[in-house]
PDB file of C-alpha atoms in Angstrom:
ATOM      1  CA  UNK A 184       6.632  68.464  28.317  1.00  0.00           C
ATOM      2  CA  UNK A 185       5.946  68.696  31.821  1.00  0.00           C
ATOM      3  CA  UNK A 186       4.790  72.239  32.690  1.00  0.00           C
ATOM      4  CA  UNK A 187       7.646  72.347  35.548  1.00  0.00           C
ATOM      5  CA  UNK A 188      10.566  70.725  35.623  1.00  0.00           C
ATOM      6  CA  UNK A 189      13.576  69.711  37.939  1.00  0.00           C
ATOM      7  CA  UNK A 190      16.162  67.414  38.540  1.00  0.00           C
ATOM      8  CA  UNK A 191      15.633  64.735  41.192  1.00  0.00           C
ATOM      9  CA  UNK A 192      19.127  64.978  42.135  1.00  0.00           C
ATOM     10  CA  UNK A 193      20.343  63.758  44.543  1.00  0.00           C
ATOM     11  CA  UNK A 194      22.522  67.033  44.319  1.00  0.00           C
ATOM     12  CA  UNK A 195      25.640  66.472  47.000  1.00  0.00           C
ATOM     13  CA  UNK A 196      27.318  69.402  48.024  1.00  0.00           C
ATOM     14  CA  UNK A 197      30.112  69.701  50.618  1.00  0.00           C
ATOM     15  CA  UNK A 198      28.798  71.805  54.211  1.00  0.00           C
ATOM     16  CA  UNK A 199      29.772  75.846  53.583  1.00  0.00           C
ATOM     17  CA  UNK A 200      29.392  75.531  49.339  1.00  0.00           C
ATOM     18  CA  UNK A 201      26.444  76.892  47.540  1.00  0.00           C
ATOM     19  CA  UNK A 202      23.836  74.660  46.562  1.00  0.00           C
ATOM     20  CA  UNK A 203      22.389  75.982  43.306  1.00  0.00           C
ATOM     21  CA  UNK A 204      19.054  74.663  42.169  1.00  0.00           C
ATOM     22  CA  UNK A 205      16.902  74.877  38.479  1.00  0.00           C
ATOM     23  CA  UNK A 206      13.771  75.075  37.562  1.00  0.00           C
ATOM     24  CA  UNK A 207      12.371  75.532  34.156  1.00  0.00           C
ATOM     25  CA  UNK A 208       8.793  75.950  33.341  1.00  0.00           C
ATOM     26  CA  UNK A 209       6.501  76.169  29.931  1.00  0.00           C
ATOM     27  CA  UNK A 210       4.381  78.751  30.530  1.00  0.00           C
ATOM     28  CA  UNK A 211       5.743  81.837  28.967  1.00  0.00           C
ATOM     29  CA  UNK A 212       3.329  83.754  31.059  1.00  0.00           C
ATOM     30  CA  UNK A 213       3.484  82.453  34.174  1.00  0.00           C
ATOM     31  CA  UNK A 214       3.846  85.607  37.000  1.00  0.00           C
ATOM     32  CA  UNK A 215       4.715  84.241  40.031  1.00  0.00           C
ATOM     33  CA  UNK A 216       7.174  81.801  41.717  1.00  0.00           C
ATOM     34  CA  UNK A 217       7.912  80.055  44.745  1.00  0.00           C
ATOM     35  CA  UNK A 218      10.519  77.979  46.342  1.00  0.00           C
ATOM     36  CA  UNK A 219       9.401  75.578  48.900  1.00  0.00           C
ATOM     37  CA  UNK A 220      11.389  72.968  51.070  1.00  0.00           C
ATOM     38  CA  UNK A 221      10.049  70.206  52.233  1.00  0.00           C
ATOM     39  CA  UNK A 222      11.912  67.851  55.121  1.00  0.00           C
ATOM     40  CA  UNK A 223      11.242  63.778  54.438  1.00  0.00           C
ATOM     41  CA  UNK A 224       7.317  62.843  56.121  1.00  0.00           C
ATOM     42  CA  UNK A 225       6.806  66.187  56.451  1.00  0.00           C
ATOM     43  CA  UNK A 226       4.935  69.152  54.368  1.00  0.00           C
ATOM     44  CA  UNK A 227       5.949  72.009  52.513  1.00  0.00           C
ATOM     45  CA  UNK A 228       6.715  75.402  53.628  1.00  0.00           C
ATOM     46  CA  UNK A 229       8.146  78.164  51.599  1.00  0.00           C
ATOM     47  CA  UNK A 230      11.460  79.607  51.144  1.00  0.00           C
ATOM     48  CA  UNK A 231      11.238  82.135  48.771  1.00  0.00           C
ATOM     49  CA  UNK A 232       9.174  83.958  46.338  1.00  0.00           C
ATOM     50  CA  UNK A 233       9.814  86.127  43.726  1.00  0.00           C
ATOM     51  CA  UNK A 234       7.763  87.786  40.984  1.00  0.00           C
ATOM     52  CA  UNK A 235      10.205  90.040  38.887  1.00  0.00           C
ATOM     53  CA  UNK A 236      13.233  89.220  36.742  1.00  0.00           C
ATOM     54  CA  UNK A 237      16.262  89.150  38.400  1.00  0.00           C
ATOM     55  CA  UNK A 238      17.697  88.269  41.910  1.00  0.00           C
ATOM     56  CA  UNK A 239      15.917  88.478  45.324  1.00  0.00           C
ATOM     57  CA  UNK A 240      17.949  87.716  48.204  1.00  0.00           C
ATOM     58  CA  UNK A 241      17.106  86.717  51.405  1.00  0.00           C
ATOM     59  CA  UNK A 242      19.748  85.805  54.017  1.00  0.00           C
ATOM     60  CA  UNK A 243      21.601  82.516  52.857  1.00  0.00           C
ATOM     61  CA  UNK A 244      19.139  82.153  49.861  1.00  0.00           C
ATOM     62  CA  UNK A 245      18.711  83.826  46.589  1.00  0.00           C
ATOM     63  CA  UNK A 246      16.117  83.527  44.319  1.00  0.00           C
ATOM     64  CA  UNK A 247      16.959  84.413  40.566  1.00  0.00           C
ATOM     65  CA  UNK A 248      14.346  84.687  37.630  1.00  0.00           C
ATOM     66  CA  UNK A 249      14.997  84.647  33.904  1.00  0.00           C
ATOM     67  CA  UNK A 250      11.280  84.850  32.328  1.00  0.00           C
ATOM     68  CA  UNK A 251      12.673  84.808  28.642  1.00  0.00           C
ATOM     69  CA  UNK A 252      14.243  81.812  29.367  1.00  0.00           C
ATOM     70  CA  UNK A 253      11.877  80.583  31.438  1.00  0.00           C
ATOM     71  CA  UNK A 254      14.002  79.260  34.299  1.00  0.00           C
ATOM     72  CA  UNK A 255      14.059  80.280  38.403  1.00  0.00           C
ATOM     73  CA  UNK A 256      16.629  79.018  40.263  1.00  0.00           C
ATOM     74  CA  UNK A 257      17.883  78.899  43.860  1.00  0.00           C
ATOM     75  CA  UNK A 258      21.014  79.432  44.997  1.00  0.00           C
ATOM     76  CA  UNK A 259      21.940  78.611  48.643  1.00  0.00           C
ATOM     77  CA  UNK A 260      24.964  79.613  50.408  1.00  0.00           C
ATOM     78  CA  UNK A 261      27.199  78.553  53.022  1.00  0.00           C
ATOM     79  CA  UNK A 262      25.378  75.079  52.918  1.00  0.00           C
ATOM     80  CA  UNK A 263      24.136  73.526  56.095  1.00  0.00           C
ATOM     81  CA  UNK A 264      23.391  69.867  56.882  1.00  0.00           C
ATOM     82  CA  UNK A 265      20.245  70.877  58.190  1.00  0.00           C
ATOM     83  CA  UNK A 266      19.502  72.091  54.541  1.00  0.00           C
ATOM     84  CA  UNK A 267      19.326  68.540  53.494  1.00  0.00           C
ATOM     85  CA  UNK A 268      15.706  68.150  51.830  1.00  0.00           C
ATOM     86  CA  UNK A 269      13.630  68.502  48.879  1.00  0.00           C
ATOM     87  CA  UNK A 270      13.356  71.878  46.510  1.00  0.00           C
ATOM     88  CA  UNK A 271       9.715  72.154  45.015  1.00  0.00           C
ATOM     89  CA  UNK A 272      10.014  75.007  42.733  1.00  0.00           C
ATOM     90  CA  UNK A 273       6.155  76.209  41.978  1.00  0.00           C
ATOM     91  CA  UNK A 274       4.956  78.380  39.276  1.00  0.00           C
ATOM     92  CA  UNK A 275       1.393  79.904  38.867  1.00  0.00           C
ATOM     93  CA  UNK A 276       0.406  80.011  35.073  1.00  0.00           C
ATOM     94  CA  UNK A 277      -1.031  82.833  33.805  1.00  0.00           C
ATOM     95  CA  UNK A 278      -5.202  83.020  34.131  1.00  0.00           C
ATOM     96  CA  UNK A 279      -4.738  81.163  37.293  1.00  0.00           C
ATOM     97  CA  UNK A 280      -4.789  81.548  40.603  1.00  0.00           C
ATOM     98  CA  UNK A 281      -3.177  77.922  40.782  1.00  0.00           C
ATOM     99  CA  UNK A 282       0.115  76.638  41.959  1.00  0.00           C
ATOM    100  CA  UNK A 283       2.354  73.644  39.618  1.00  0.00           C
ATOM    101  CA  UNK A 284       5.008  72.424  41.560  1.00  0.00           C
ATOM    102  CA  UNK A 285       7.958  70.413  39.825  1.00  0.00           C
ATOM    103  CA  UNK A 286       8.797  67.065  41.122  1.00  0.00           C
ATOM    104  CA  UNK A 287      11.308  68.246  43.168  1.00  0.00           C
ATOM    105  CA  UNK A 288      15.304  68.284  43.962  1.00  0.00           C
ATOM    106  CA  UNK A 289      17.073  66.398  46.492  1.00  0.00           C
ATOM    107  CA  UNK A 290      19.571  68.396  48.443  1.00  0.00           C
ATOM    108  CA  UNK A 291      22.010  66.400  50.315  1.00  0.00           C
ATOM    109  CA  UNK A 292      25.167  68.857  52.494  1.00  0.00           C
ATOM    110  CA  UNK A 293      27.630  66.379  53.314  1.00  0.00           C
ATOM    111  CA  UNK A 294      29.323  67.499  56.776  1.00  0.00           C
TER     112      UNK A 294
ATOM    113  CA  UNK B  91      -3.793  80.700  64.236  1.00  0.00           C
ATOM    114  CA  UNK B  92      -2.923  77.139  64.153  1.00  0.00           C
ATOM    115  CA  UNK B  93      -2.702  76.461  60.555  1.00  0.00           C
ATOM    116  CA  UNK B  94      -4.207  74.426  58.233  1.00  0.00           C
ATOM    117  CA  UNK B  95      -5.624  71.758  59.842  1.00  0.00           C
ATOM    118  CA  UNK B  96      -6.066  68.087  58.220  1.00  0.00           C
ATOM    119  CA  UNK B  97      -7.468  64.851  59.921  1.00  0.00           C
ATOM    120  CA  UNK B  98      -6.562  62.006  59.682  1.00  0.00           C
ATOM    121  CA  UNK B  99      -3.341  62.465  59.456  1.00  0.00           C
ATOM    122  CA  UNK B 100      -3.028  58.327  58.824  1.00  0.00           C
ATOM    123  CA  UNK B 101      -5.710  56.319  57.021  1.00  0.00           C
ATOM    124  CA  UNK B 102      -5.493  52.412  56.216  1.00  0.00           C
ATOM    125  CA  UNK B 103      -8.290  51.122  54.215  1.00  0.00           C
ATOM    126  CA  UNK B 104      -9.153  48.453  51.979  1.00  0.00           C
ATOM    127  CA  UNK B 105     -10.144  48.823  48.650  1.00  0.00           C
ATOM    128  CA  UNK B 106     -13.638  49.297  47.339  1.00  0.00           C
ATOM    129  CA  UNK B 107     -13.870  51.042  50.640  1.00  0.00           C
ATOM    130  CA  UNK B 108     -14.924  55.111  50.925  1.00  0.00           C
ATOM    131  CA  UNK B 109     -12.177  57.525  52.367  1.00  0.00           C
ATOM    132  CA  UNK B 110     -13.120  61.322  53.666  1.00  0.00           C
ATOM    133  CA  UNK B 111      -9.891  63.555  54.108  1.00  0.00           C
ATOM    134  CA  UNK B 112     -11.073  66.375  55.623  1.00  0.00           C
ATOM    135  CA  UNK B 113      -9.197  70.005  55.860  1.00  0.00           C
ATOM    136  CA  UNK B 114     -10.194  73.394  58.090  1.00  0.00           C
ATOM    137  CA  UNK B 115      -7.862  76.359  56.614  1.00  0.00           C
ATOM    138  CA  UNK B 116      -6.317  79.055  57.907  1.00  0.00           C
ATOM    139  CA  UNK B 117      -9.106  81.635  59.104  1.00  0.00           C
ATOM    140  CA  UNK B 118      -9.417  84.537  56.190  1.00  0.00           C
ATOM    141  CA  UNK B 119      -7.976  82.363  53.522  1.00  0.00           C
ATOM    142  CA  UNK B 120      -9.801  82.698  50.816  1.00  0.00           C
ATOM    143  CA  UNK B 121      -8.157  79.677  48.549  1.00  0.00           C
ATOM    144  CA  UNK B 122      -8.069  76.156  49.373  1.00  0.00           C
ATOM    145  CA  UNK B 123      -6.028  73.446  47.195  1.00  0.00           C
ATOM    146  CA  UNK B 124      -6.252  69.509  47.292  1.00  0.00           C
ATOM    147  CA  UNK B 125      -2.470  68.106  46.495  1.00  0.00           C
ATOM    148  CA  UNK B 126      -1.664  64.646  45.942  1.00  0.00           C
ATOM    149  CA  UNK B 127       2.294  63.313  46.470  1.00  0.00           C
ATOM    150  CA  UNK B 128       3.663  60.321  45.577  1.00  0.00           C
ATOM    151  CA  UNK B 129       7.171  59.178  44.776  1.00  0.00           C
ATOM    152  CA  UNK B 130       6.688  58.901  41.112  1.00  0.00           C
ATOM    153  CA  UNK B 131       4.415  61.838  40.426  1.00  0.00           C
ATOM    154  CA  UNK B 132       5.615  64.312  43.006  1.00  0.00           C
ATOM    155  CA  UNK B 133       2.716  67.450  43.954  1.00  0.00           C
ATOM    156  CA  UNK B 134      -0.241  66.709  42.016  1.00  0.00           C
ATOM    157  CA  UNK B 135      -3.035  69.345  41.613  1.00  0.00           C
ATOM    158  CA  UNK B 136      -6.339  67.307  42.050  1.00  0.00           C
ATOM    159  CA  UNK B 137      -8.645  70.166  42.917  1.00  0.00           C
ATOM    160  CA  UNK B 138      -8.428  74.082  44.178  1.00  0.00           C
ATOM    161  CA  UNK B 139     -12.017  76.536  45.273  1.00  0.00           C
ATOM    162  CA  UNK B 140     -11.664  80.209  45.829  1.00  0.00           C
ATOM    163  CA  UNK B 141     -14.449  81.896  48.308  1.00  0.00           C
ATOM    164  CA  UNK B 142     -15.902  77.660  48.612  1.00  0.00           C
ATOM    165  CA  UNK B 143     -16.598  77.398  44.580  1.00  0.00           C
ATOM    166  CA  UNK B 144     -14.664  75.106  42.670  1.00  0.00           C
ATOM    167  CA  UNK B 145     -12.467  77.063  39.819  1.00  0.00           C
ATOM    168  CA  UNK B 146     -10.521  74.295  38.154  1.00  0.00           C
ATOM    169  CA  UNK B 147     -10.839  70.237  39.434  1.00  0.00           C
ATOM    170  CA  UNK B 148      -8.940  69.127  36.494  1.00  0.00           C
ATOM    171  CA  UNK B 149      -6.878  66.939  38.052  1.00  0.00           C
ATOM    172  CA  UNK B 150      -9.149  64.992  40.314  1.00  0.00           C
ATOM    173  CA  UNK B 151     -10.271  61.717  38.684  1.00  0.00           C
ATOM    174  CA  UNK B 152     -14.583  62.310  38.640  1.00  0.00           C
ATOM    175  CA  UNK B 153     -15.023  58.573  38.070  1.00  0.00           C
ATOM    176  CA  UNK B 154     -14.296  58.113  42.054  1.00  0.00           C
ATOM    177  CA  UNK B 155     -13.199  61.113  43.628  1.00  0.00           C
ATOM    178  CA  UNK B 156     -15.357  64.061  44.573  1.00  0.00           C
ATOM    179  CA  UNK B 157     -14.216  67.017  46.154  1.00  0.00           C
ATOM    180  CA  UNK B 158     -16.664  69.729  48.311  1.00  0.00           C
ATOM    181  CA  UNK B 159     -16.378  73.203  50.319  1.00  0.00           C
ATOM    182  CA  UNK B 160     -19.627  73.394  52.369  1.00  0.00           C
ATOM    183  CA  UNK B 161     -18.238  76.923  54.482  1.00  0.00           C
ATOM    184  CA  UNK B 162     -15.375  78.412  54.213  1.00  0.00           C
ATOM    185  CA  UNK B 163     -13.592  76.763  56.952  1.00  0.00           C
ATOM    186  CA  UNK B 164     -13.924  72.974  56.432  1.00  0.00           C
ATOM    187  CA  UNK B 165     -13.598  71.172  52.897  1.00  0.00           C
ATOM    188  CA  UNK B 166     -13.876  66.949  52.030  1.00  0.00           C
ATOM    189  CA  UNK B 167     -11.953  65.349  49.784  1.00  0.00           C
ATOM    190  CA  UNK B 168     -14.005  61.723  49.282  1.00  0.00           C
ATOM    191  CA  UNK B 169     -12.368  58.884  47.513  1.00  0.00           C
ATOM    192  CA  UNK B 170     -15.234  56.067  46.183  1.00  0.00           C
ATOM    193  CA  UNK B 171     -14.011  52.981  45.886  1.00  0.00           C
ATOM    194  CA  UNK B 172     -10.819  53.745  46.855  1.00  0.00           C
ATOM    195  CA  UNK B 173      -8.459  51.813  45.124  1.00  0.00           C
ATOM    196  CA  UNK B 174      -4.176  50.453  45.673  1.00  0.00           C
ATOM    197  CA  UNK B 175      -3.319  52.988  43.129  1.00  0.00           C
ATOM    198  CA  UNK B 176      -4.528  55.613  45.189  1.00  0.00           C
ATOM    199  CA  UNK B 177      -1.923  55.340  48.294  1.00  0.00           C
ATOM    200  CA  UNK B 178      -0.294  58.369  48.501  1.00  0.00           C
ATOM    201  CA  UNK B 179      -0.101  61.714  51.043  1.00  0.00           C
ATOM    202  CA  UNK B 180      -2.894  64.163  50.419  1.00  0.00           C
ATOM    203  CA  UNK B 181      -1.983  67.748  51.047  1.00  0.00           C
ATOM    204  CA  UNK B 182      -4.549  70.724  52.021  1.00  0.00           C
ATOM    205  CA  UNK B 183      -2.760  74.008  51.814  1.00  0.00           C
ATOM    206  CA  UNK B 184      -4.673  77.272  51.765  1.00  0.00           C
ATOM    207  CA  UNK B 185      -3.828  80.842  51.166  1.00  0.00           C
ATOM    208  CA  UNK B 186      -4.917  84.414  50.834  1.00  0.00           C
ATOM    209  CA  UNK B 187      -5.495  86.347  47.189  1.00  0.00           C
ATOM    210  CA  UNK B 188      -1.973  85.876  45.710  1.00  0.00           C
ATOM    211  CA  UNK B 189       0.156  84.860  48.670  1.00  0.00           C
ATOM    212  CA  UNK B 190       1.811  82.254  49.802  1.00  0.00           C
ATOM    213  CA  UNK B 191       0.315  78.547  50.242  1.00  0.00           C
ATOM    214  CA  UNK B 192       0.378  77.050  53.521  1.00  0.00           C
ATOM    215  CA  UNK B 193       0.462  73.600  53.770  1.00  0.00           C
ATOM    216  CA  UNK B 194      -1.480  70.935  56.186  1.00  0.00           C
ATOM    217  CA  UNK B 195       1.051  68.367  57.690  1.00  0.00           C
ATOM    218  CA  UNK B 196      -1.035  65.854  55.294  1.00  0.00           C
ATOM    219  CA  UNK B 197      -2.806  62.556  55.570  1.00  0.00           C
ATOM    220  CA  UNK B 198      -1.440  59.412  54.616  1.00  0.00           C
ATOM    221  CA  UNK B 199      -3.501  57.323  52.766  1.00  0.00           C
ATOM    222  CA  UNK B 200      -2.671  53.667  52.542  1.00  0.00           C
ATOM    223  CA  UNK B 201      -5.308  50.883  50.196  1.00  0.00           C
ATOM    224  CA  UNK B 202      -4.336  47.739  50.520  1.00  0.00           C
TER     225      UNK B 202
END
């Protein structure tokens, strides 16, 4: 079991729908969490973080974390085309002061 | 502050050759991580140093890679011999106590 995991997609939503993107993760103690997106030939830059159960909005974008079930998702609303990219969710295990990322989802918003 | 700053940001090379990637972080950042990306694989932790000591380089392969943080504002990531299999972008991202990572815009390393 990979200790963070995602679905490549390609996830295809229609422009002004919410994208809604999973992550699930094995570390039961892992404390913090990060969404990052990352355009094609370019690096990473973060979205969204959140460190406490429950929902954390921010504009368009809403981070939501379950730790007993050990998922953090991401919604987005009113899709753009210009949101078209890859997700990396990242987790930092517990002891650590390192970042995991998953392998990423592909977000396609069809105009 | 400009960022974290990575050179080259493209490398061709031929195998059995040596390959420095080199990395200045941002100024005050006290944590400095080596990432690897490829298709297959995605982000892959090779190497991370808080305050320039190594504190976990599980992922680097010490057969031919070797990572180092002379000061706190320049680190070398040194493939020897570099091989196909390790074609790929290499990602420096720092950050401060628990933060945020920022990322490097990468180097593209390309064996043939």
């Amino acid at each position: 079991q990979k200790e963070v995991e995602q679905n490549s997609g390609p996830l295809s939503v229609p422009e002004g729908a919410i994208a809604s993107l999973n992550c699930t993760y094995s570390d039961r103690g892992s404390q913090s969490f990060f969404w990052y997106r990352q355009y094609s030939g370019k690096s990473p830059e973060l979205i969204m973080f959140i460190y406490s159960n429950g929902d954390k909005e921010d504009g368009r974008f809403t981070a939501q974390l379950n730790k007993a079930s050990q998922y953090v998702s991401l919604l987005i609303r009113d899709s753009q085309p210009s949101d078209s990219a890859t997700y990396l969710c990242a987790v930092n295990p517990s002891g650590t002061y390192k970042y995991i990322f998953g392998t990423g989802t592909r977000l396609k918003v069809l105009a | 502050d400009a960022g974290v700053i990575q050179s080259p940001r493209h490398e061709v090379t031929e195998m059995g050759q040596e390959v420095t990637l080199r990395c200045k972080p941002i100024s005050g950042h006290d944590y400095l991580f080596w990432y690897r990306q490829t298709m297959m694989q995605g982000l892959e932790l090779l190497v991370y140093f808080n305050n320039k000591a190594v504190m976990d380089d599980s992922g680097m392969p010490k057969d031919r890679f070797s990572a180092k943080m002379p000061n706190a504002s320049f680190s070398t990531l040194k493939i020897q011999p570099s091989e196909p299999r390790d074609s790929a972008v290499y990602f420096c991202a720092s950050r401060w106590a628990n933060t945020e990572a920022f990322f490097g815009q990468g180097t593209r390393l390309t064996v043939v």
